């Protein structure tokens, strides 16, 4: 009887371990954009097993959904700008005074949208292509480029 109980416990642990490994591997693939080869090495799991898990749990779709959820700031900004513009149009229709700051914000949003969309597309392409290694930190040049192109901050040299 003890032997059966032990095999049952081992089987449960094995099934639990498989579930944990599968979830961990999916997260590494989806959110860290690691290749199956590097995941296999890190988790000590056969690459063929990972391919099976990837197909069964639709990791590719999960990765795309993750990317989409992280790269929609331009849509939020667009919707905000559109709502603000609609309120300005309503105020104009009602012959109300329009605050200059609201007009300034709309024009600023319009100029930023293209830059933000381009940046998000670049990030999306960089993250989605597995052959590129993602840098561990942002270089000062990249920070300056983001500040200049997205936020409009310029520095005198």
Tab-separated table of N, CA and C in Angstrom:
chain	number	residue	atom	x	y	z
A	1	UNK	N	0.815	-1.183	0.000
A	1	UNK	CA	0.000	0.000	0.000
A	1	UNK	C	0.868	1.260	0.000
A	2	UNK	N	1.933	1.263	0.751
A	2	UNK	CA	2.828	2.401	0.812
A	2	UNK	C	3.431	2.688	-0.564
A	3	UNK	N	3.745	1.630	-1.310
A	3	UNK	CA	4.327	1.794	-2.638
A	3	UNK	C	3.348	2.507	-3.570
A	4	UNK	N	2.071	2.148	-3.531
A	4	UNK	CA	1.057	2.797	-4.361
A	4	UNK	C	0.883	4.263	-3.985
A	5	UNK	N	0.898	4.529	-2.688
A	5	UNK	CA	0.760	5.909	-2.244
A	5	UNK	C	1.937	6.754	-2.718
A	6	UNK	N	3.151	6.207	-2.640
A	6	UNK	CA	4.334	6.933	-3.087
A	6	UNK	C	4.283	7.186	-4.585
A	7	UNK	N	3.872	6.203	-5.363
A	7	UNK	CA	3.806	6.404	-6.814
A	7	UNK	C	2.748	7.438	-7.155
A	8	UNK	N	1.671	7.457	-6.393
A	8	UNK	CA	0.621	8.453	-6.597
A	8	UNK	C	1.159	9.851	-6.297
A	9	UNK	N	1.887	9.987	-5.209
A	9	UNK	CA	2.473	11.274	-4.834
A	9	UNK	C	3.487	11.715	-5.884
A	10	UNK	N	4.317	10.804	-6.358
A	10	UNK	CA	5.313	11.124	-7.379
A	10	UNK	C	4.620	11.568	-8.667
A	11	UNK	N	3.541	10.866	-9.020
A	11	UNK	CA	2.829	11.214	-10.240
A	11	UNK	C	2.237	12.619	-10.125
A	12	UNK	N	1.661	12.933	-8.956
A	12	UNK	CA	1.094	14.261	-8.746
A	12	UNK	C	2.176	15.324	-8.812
A	13	UNK	N	3.310	15.082	-8.183
A	13	UNK	CA	4.402	16.048	-8.225
A	13	UNK	C	4.904	16.236	-9.645
A	14	UNK	N	4.997	15.142	-10.395
A	14	UNK	CA	5.453	15.212	-11.770
A	14	UNK	C	4.479	16.029	-12.614
A	15	UNK	N	3.190	15.799	-12.439
A	15	UNK	CA	2.177	16.537	-13.181
A	15	UNK	C	2.208	18.011	-12.776
A	16	UNK	N	2.376	18.274	-11.493
A	16	UNK	CA	2.465	19.643	-11.000
A	16	UNK	C	3.710	20.323	-11.569
A	17	UNK	N	4.825	19.605	-11.535
A	17	UNK	CA	6.079	20.152	-12.053
A	17	UNK	C	5.942	20.483	-13.539
A	18	UNK	N	5.302	19.589	-14.297
A	18	UNK	CA	5.093	19.821	-15.723
A	18	UNK	C	4.267	21.085	-15.927
A	19	UNK	N	3.227	21.250	-15.119
A	19	UNK	CA	2.365	22.419	-15.225
A	19	UNK	C	3.156	23.698	-14.928
A	20	UNK	N	3.952	23.667	-13.883
A	20	UNK	CA	4.757	24.833	-13.508
A	20	UNK	C	5.786	25.137	-14.593
A	21	UNK	N	6.462	24.108	-15.088
A	21	UNK	CA	7.452	24.307	-16.149
A	21	UNK	C	6.801	24.864	-17.410
A	22	UNK	N	5.660	24.321	-17.763
A	22	UNK	CA	4.957	24.784	-18.946
A	22	UNK	C	4.559	26.248	-18.808
A	23	UNK	N	4.034	26.614	-17.663
A	23	UNK	CA	3.650	28.009	-17.426
A	23	UNK	C	4.863	28.932	-17.443
A	24	UNK	N	5.938	28.493	-16.815
A	24	UNK	CA	7.163	29.294	-16.790
A	24	UNK	C	7.728	29.466	-18.192
A	25	UNK	N	7.757	28.383	-18.945
A	25	UNK	CA	8.262	28.435	-20.315
A	25	UNK	C	7.394	29.365	-21.173
A	26	UNK	N	6.090	29.271	-21.005
A	26	UNK	CA	5.182	30.134	-21.767
A	26	UNK	C	5.432	31.601	-21.431
A	27	UNK	N	5.656	31.892	-20.165
A	27	UNK	CA	5.913	33.272	-19.743
A	27	UNK	C	7.239	33.783	-20.328
A	28	UNK	N	8.259	32.940	-20.307
A	28	UNK	CA	9.553	33.336	-20.883
A	28	UNK	C	9.421	33.611	-22.376
A	29	UNK	N	8.661	32.774	-23.061
A	29	UNK	CA	8.455	32.947	-24.502
A	29	UNK	C	7.606	34.181	-24.781
A	30	UNK	N	6.531	34.337	-24.032
A	30	UNK	CA	5.562	35.398	-24.281
A	30	UNK	C	6.061	36.772	-23.847
A	31	UNK	N	6.579	36.878	-22.648
A	31	UNK	CA	6.906	38.181	-22.083
A	31	UNK	C	8.379	38.556	-22.170
A	32	UNK	N	9.250	37.554	-22.200
A	32	UNK	CA	10.684	37.839	-22.260
A	32	UNK	C	11.246	37.649	-23.666
A	33	UNK	N	10.403	37.148	-24.579
A	33	UNK	CA	10.758	36.958	-25.984
A	33	UNK	C	11.987	36.076	-26.181
A	34	UNK	N	12.086	35.081	-25.336
A	34	UNK	CA	13.199	34.135	-25.437
A	34	UNK	C	12.892	33.099	-26.520
A	35	UNK	N	13.931	32.548	-27.111
A	35	UNK	CA	13.758	31.478	-28.098
A	35	UNK	C	13.513	30.169	-27.368
A	36	UNK	N	12.967	29.210	-28.096
A	36	UNK	CA	12.736	27.894	-27.504
A	36	UNK	C	14.052	27.260	-27.070
A	37	UNK	N	15.089	27.479	-27.852
A	37	UNK	CA	16.406	26.915	-27.519
A	37	UNK	C	16.919	27.442	-26.177
A	38	UNK	N	16.809	28.751	-25.976
A	38	UNK	CA	17.306	29.315	-24.714
A	38	UNK	C	16.411	28.937	-23.532
A	39	UNK	N	15.117	28.804	-23.776
A	39	UNK	CA	14.206	28.350	-22.711
A	39	UNK	C	14.552	26.915	-22.319
A	40	UNK	N	14.803	26.084	-23.324
A	40	UNK	CA	15.148	24.682	-23.072
A	40	UNK	C	16.401	24.588	-22.203
A	41	UNK	N	17.385	25.404	-22.513
A	41	UNK	CA	18.620	25.399	-21.721
A	41	UNK	C	18.371	25.892	-20.292
A	42	UNK	N	17.620	26.959	-20.167
A	42	UNK	CA	17.392	27.553	-18.844
A	42	UNK	C	16.567	26.637	-17.942
A	43	UNK	N	15.537	26.000	-18.491
A	43	UNK	CA	14.651	25.173	-17.673
A	43	UNK	C	15.010	23.688	-17.693
A	44	UNK	N	16.020	23.350	-18.493
A	44	UNK	CA	16.427	21.956	-18.634
A	44	UNK	C	15.259	21.075	-19.115
A	45	UNK	N	14.626	21.546	-20.182
A	45	UNK	CA	13.500	20.842	-20.797
A	45	UNK	C	13.846	20.615	-22.259
A	46	UNK	N	13.451	19.474	-22.785
A	46	UNK	CA	13.704	19.153	-24.177
A	46	UNK	C	12.998	20.170	-25.081
A	47	UNK	N	13.694	20.605	-26.115
A	47	UNK	CA	13.139	21.597	-27.040
A	47	UNK	C	11.891	21.068	-27.760
A	48	UNK	N	11.877	19.777	-28.033
A	48	UNK	CA	10.703	19.167	-28.667
A	48	UNK	C	9.473	19.269	-27.761
A	49	UNK	N	9.681	19.090	-26.467
A	49	UNK	CA	8.592	19.242	-25.496
A	49	UNK	C	8.068	20.670	-25.523
A	50	UNK	N	8.979	21.628	-25.589
A	50	UNK	CA	8.571	23.033	-25.645
A	50	UNK	C	7.747	23.319	-26.896
A	51	UNK	N	8.154	22.757	-28.032
A	51	UNK	CA	7.387	22.942	-29.268
A	51	UNK	C	5.975	22.389	-29.114
A	52	UNK	N	5.860	21.251	-28.444
A	52	UNK	CA	4.540	20.656	-28.203
A	52	UNK	C	3.690	21.566	-27.316
A	53	UNK	N	4.282	22.047	-26.225
A	53	UNK	CA	3.564	22.944	-25.324
A	53	UNK	C	3.171	24.237	-26.045
A	54	UNK	N	4.108	24.744	-26.861
A	54	UNK	CA	3.859	25.989	-27.592
A	54	UNK	C	2.643	25.846	-28.505
A	55	UNK	N	2.575	24.722	-29.217
A	55	UNK	CA	1.441	24.488	-30.119
A	55	UNK	C	0.147	24.252	-29.341
A	56	UNK	N	0.230	23.461	-28.290
A	56	UNK	CA	-0.971	23.107	-27.526
A	56	UNK	C	-1.578	24.318	-26.815
A	57	UNK	N	-0.733	25.196	-26.285
A	57	UNK	CA	-1.224	26.342	-25.508
A	57	UNK	C	-1.228	27.649	-26.300
A	58	UNK	N	-0.927	27.555	-27.591
A	58	UNK	CA	-0.967	28.717	-28.487
A	58	UNK	C	-0.138	29.892	-27.974
A	59	UNK	N	1.137	29.629	-27.717
A	59	UNK	CA	2.032	30.656	-27.193
A	59	UNK	C	2.165	31.832	-28.158
A	60	UNK	N	2.157	31.545	-29.463
A	60	UNK	CA	2.336	32.612	-30.449
A	60	UNK	C	1.236	33.657	-30.301
A	61	UNK	N	0.003	33.200	-30.147
A	61	UNK	CA	-1.128	34.112	-29.959
A	61	UNK	C	-1.004	34.869	-28.648
A	62	UNK	N	-0.582	34.168	-27.601
A	62	UNK	CA	-0.402	34.805	-26.298
A	62	UNK	C	0.663	35.901	-26.374
A	63	UNK	N	1.724	35.643	-27.148
A	63	UNK	CA	2.788	36.632	-27.309
A	63	UNK	C	2.238	37.867	-28.036
A	64	UNK	N	1.470	37.635	-29.092
A	64	UNK	CA	0.902	38.755	-29.839
A	64	UNK	C	-0.048	39.581	-28.973
A	65	UNK	N	-0.843	38.907	-28.159
A	65	UNK	CA	-1.756	39.605	-27.252
A	65	UNK	C	-0.967	40.408	-26.212
A	66	UNK	N	0.113	39.830	-25.726
A	66	UNK	CA	0.956	40.526	-24.755
A	66	UNK	C	1.549	41.786	-25.390
A	67	UNK	N	2.073	41.636	-26.589
A	67	UNK	CA	2.661	42.777	-27.294
A	67	UNK	C	1.604	43.855	-27.516
A	68	UNK	N	0.448	43.433	-27.948
A	68	UNK	CA	-0.629	44.387	-28.209
A	68	UNK	C	-1.011	45.132	-26.933
A	69	UNK	N	-1.062	44.430	-25.827
A	69	UNK	CA	-1.446	45.074	-24.566
A	69	UNK	C	-0.397	46.080	-24.100
A	70	UNK	N	0.840	45.901	-24.528
A	70	UNK	CA	1.913	46.785	-24.079
A	70	UNK	C	2.202	47.922	-25.058
A	71	UNK	N	1.576	47.902	-26.225
A	71	UNK	CA	1.935	48.884	-27.248
A	71	UNK	C	0.723	49.655	-27.752
A	72	UNK	N	-0.164	50.051	-26.873
A	72	UNK	CA	-1.344	50.773	-27.317
A	72	UNK	C	-1.431	52.178	-26.725
A	73	UNK	N	-0.343	52.716	-26.276
A	73	UNK	CA	-0.360	54.067	-25.731
A	73	UNK	C	-0.797	55.072	-26.788
A	74	UNK	N	-0.352	54.865	-28.036
A	74	UNK	CA	-0.732	55.808	-29.090
A	74	UNK	C	-2.245	55.811	-29.299
A	75	UNK	N	-2.892	54.660	-29.140
A	75	UNK	CA	-4.350	54.601	-29.268
A	75	UNK	C	-5.025	55.358	-28.133
A	76	UNK	N	-4.509	55.188	-26.918
A	76	UNK	CA	-5.062	55.926	-25.778
A	76	UNK	C	-4.897	57.432	-25.977
A	77	UNK	N	-3.719	57.827	-26.437
A	77	UNK	CA	-3.455	59.240	-26.675
A	77	UNK	C	-4.357	59.772	-27.778
A	78	UNK	N	-4.540	58.984	-28.824
A	78	UNK	CA	-5.425	59.372	-29.928
A	78	UNK	C	-6.854	59.573	-29.415
A	79	UNK	N	-7.339	58.626	-28.621
A	79	UNK	CA	-8.703	58.732	-28.092
A	79	UNK	C	-8.855	59.947	-27.180
A	80	UNK	N	-7.830	60.207	-26.372
A	80	UNK	CA	-7.861	61.391	-25.506
A	80	UNK	C	-7.916	62.661	-26.349
A	81	UNK	N	-7.052	62.733	-27.359
A	81	UNK	CA	-7.018	63.896	-28.243
A	81	UNK	C	-8.335	64.086	-28.983
A	82	UNK	N	-8.908	62.992	-29.418
A	82	UNK	CA	-10.192	63.054	-30.133
A	82	UNK	C	-11.306	63.562	-29.203
A	83	UNK	N	-11.336	63.074	-27.977
A	83	UNK	CA	-12.333	63.527	-27.000
A	83	UNK	C	-12.156	65.014	-26.708
A	84	UNK	N	-10.914	65.430	-26.548
A	84	UNK	CA	-10.628	66.838	-26.287
A	84	UNK	C	-11.056	67.699	-27.478
A	85	UNK	N	-10.764	67.249	-28.679
A	85	UNK	CA	-11.145	67.973	-29.884
A	85	UNK	C	-12.668	68.082	-30.006
A	86	UNK	N	-13.371	67.008	-29.680
A	86	UNK	CA	-14.836	67.032	-29.714
A	86	UNK	C	-15.384	68.051	-28.720
A	87	UNK	N	-14.771	68.111	-27.537
A	87	UNK	CA	-15.246	69.088	-26.539
A	87	UNK	C	-14.985	70.518	-27.014
A	88	UNK	N	-13.872	70.721	-27.714
A	88	UNK	CA	-13.564	72.045	-28.258
A	88	UNK	C	-14.581	72.403	-29.342
A	89	UNK	N	-14.898	71.449	-30.201
A	89	UNK	CA	-15.896	71.688	-31.253
A	89	UNK	C	-17.262	72.039	-30.653
A	90	UNK	N	-17.615	71.333	-29.581
A	90	UNK	CA	-18.882	71.612	-28.899
A	90	UNK	C	-18.875	73.029	-28.334
A	91	UNK	N	-17.770	73.423	-27.720
A	91	UNK	CA	-17.662	74.772	-27.167
A	91	UNK	C	-17.750	75.828	-28.274
A	92	UNK	N	-17.145	75.566	-29.421
A	92	UNK	CA	-17.211	76.496	-30.548
A	92	UNK	C	-18.659	76.614	-31.034
A	93	UNK	N	-19.342	75.467	-31.143
A	93	UNK	CA	-20.744	75.461	-31.574
A	93	UNK	C	-21.634	76.249	-30.618
A	94	UNK	N	-21.298	76.195	-29.329
A	94	UNK	CA	-22.090	76.899	-28.310
A	94	UNK	C	-21.575	78.324	-28.063
A	95	UNK	N	-20.673	78.766	-28.911
A	95	UNK	CA	-20.085	80.116	-28.822
A	95	UNK	C	-19.435	80.373	-27.462
A	96	UNK	N	-18.842	79.354	-26.909
A	96	UNK	CA	-18.144	79.506	-25.635
A	96	UNK	C	-16.672	79.804	-25.882
A	97	UNK	N	-16.043	80.384	-24.906
A	97	UNK	CA	-14.613	80.717	-24.991
A	97	UNK	C	-13.793	79.427	-24.938
A	98	UNK	N	-12.804	79.333	-25.805
A	98	UNK	CA	-11.913	78.171	-25.845
A	98	UNK	C	-10.595	78.567	-25.165
A	99	UNK	N	-10.205	77.790	-24.190
A	99	UNK	CA	-8.950	78.071	-23.507
A	99	UNK	C	-7.779	77.733	-24.436
A	100	UNK	N	-6.828	78.635	-24.563
A	100	UNK	CA	-5.685	78.379	-25.444
A	100	UNK	C	-4.915	77.105	-25.072
A	101	UNK	N	-4.890	76.779	-23.783
A	101	UNK	CA	-4.145	75.582	-23.362
A	101	UNK	C	-4.759	74.318	-23.954
A	102	UNK	N	-6.072	74.292	-24.106
A	102	UNK	CA	-6.723	73.115	-24.710
A	102	UNK	C	-6.338	72.976	-26.177
A	103	UNK	N	-6.300	74.113	-26.892
A	103	UNK	CA	-5.887	74.075	-28.301
A	103	UNK	C	-4.421	73.650	-28.421
A	104	UNK	N	-3.609	74.161	-27.512
A	104	UNK	CA	-2.190	73.792	-27.512
A	104	UNK	C	-2.026	72.285	-27.288
A	105	UNK	N	-2.781	71.735	-26.338
A	105	UNK	CA	-2.687	70.299	-26.046
A	105	UNK	C	-3.070	69.477	-27.268
A	106	UNK	N	-4.133	69.880	-27.961
A	106	UNK	CA	-4.553	69.136	-29.158
A	106	UNK	C	-3.453	69.156	-30.210
A	107	UNK	N	-2.850	70.324	-30.461
A	107	UNK	CA	-1.795	70.391	-31.475
A	107	UNK	C	-0.569	69.580	-31.042
A	108	UNK	N	-0.268	69.603	-29.755
A	108	UNK	CA	0.879	68.826	-29.253
A	108	UNK	C	0.623	67.322	-29.414
A	109	UNK	N	-0.598	66.896	-29.090
A	109	UNK	CA	-0.951	65.476	-29.239
A	109	UNK	C	-0.818	65.055	-30.693
A	110	UNK	N	-1.287	65.907	-31.601
A	110	UNK	CA	-1.231	65.564	-33.031
A	110	UNK	C	0.208	65.359	-33.495
A	111	UNK	N	1.114	66.189	-32.995
A	111	UNK	CA	2.515	66.045	-33.407
A	111	UNK	C	3.173	64.828	-32.755
A	112	UNK	N	2.732	64.494	-31.544
A	112	UNK	CA	3.329	63.361	-30.834
A	112	UNK	C	2.855	62.006	-31.339
A	113	UNK	N	1.622	61.950	-31.825
A	113	UNK	CA	1.035	60.662	-32.191
A	113	UNK	C	1.895	59.863	-33.169
A	114	UNK	N	2.345	60.511	-34.219
A	114	UNK	CA	3.148	59.805	-35.223
A	114	UNK	C	4.443	59.271	-34.618
A	115	UNK	N	5.102	60.099	-33.813
A	115	UNK	CA	6.353	59.670	-33.188
A	115	UNK	C	6.144	58.506	-32.234
A	116	UNK	N	5.082	58.575	-31.452
A	116	UNK	CA	4.801	57.492	-30.505
A	116	UNK	C	4.470	56.204	-31.239
A	117	UNK	N	3.656	56.306	-32.295
A	117	UNK	CA	3.300	55.127	-33.087
A	117	UNK	C	4.555	54.504	-33.707
A	118	UNK	N	5.416	55.319	-34.263
A	118	UNK	CA	6.667	54.812	-34.853
A	118	UNK	C	7.533	54.136	-33.787
A	119	UNK	N	7.613	54.756	-32.614
A	119	UNK	CA	8.393	54.173	-31.522
A	119	UNK	C	7.820	52.829	-31.104
A	120	UNK	N	6.495	52.764	-30.934
A	120	UNK	CA	5.871	51.507	-30.533
A	120	UNK	C	6.057	50.425	-31.593
A	121	UNK	N	5.962	50.805	-32.858
A	121	UNK	CA	6.198	49.837	-33.934
A	121	UNK	C	7.627	49.324	-33.900
A	122	UNK	N	8.565	50.221	-33.634
A	122	UNK	CA	9.975	49.813	-33.547
A	122	UNK	C	10.177	48.848	-32.379
A	123	UNK	N	9.593	49.171	-31.235
A	123	UNK	CA	9.701	48.294	-30.070
A	123	UNK	C	9.073	46.942	-30.371
A	124	UNK	N	7.933	46.975	-31.008
A	124	UNK	CA	7.235	45.749	-31.369
A	124	UNK	C	8.107	44.884	-32.276
A	125	UNK	N	8.700	45.484	-33.287
A	125	UNK	CA	9.554	44.732	-34.211
A	125	UNK	C	10.810	44.213	-33.524
A	126	UNK	N	11.408	45.045	-32.680
A	126	UNK	CA	12.612	44.622	-31.975
A	126	UNK	C	12.325	43.468	-31.023
A	127	UNK	N	11.209	43.547	-30.315
A	127	UNK	CA	10.879	42.506	-29.345
A	127	UNK	C	10.424	41.237	-30.027
A	128	UNK	N	9.730	41.362	-31.130
A	128	UNK	CA	9.148	40.181	-31.749
A	128	UNK	C	10.158	39.378	-32.550
A	129	UNK	N	11.233	40.020	-32.998
A	129	UNK	CA	12.229	39.257	-33.745
A	129	UNK	C	13.158	38.557	-32.757
A	130	UNK	N	13.054	37.214	-32.666
A	130	UNK	CA	13.802	36.481	-31.647
A	130	UNK	C	15.303	36.444	-31.882
A	131	UNK	N	15.756	36.709	-33.107
A	131	UNK	CA	17.189	36.597	-33.344
A	131	UNK	C	17.973	37.757	-32.750
A	132	UNK	N	17.289	38.852	-32.446
A	132	UNK	CA	17.976	39.981	-31.815
A	132	UNK	C	17.964	39.809	-30.301
A	133	UNK	N	19.102	40.047	-29.701
A	133	UNK	CA	19.162	40.001	-28.234
A	133	UNK	C	18.699	41.350	-27.711
A	134	UNK	N	17.818	41.348	-26.767
A	134	UNK	CA	17.323	42.612	-26.234
A	134	UNK	C	18.332	43.165	-25.229
A	135	UNK	N	18.594	44.470	-25.307
A	135	UNK	CA	19.554	45.064	-24.377
A	135	UNK	C	19.010	45.050	-22.954
A	136	UNK	N	19.904	44.999	-22.002
A	136	UNK	CA	19.521	44.940	-20.598
A	136	UNK	C	19.189	46.325	-20.036
A	137	UNK	N	19.715	47.390	-20.673
A	137	UNK	CA	19.437	48.729	-20.186
A	137	UNK	C	19.348	49.675	-21.372
A	138	UNK	N	18.778	50.840	-21.150
A	138	UNK	CA	18.628	51.840	-22.203
A	138	UNK	C	19.851	52.746	-22.179
A	139	UNK	N	20.419	52.939	-23.350
A	139	UNK	CA	21.600	53.790	-23.437
A	139	UNK	C	21.192	55.259	-23.316
A	140	UNK	N	22.129	56.110	-22.917
A	140	UNK	CA	21.826	57.541	-22.814
A	140	UNK	C	21.391	58.142	-24.163
A	141	UNK	N	21.946	57.624	-25.256
A	141	UNK	CA	21.566	58.105	-26.583
A	141	UNK	C	20.104	57.785	-26.877
A	142	UNK	N	19.666	56.597	-26.484
A	142	UNK	CA	18.270	56.206	-26.695
A	142	UNK	C	17.335	57.064	-25.850
A	143	UNK	N	17.722	57.335	-24.613
A	143	UNK	CA	16.910	58.191	-23.743
A	143	UNK	C	16.778	59.580	-24.356
A	144	UNK	N	17.882	60.104	-24.840
A	144	UNK	CA	17.864	61.437	-25.463
A	144	UNK	C	16.981	61.444	-26.709
A	145	UNK	N	17.065	60.375	-27.515
A	145	UNK	CA	16.237	60.269	-28.715
A	145	UNK	C	14.751	60.235	-28.353
A	146	UNK	N	14.388	59.486	-27.319
A	146	UNK	CA	12.993	59.422	-26.865
A	146	UNK	C	12.541	60.794	-26.383
A	147	UNK	N	13.386	61.449	-25.600
A	147	UNK	CA	13.030	62.773	-25.097
A	147	UNK	C	12.815	63.771	-26.234
A	148	UNK	N	13.682	63.704	-27.252
A	148	UNK	CA	13.574	64.641	-28.364
A	148	UNK	C	12.392	64.329	-29.273
A	149	UNK	N	12.261	63.064	-29.678
A	149	UNK	CA	11.247	62.715	-30.675
A	149	UNK	C	9.842	62.577	-30.096
A	150	UNK	N	9.715	62.088	-28.899
A	150	UNK	CA	8.385	61.856	-28.343
A	150	UNK	C	7.924	63.020	-27.470
A	151	UNK	N	8.796	63.501	-26.602
A	151	UNK	CA	8.404	64.535	-25.667
A	151	UNK	C	8.754	65.941	-26.126
A	152	UNK	N	9.537	66.054	-27.214
A	152	UNK	CA	9.870	67.375	-27.736
A	152	UNK	C	10.887	68.132	-26.913
A	153	UNK	N	11.634	67.446	-26.059
A	153	UNK	CA	12.633	68.090	-25.218
A	153	UNK	C	13.929	68.191	-26.016
A	154	UNK	N	14.451	69.381	-26.121
A	154	UNK	CA	15.726	69.570	-26.827
A	154	UNK	C	16.756	70.146	-25.872
A	155	UNK	N	17.986	69.802	-26.123
A	155	UNK	CA	19.086	70.255	-25.273
A	155	UNK	C	20.051	71.076	-26.105
A	156	UNK	N	20.490	72.174	-25.534
A	156	UNK	CA	21.494	72.979	-26.202
A	156	UNK	C	22.857	72.420	-25.859
A	157	UNK	N	23.675	72.270	-26.880
A	157	UNK	CA	24.999	71.686	-26.629
A	157	UNK	C	26.086	72.701	-26.723
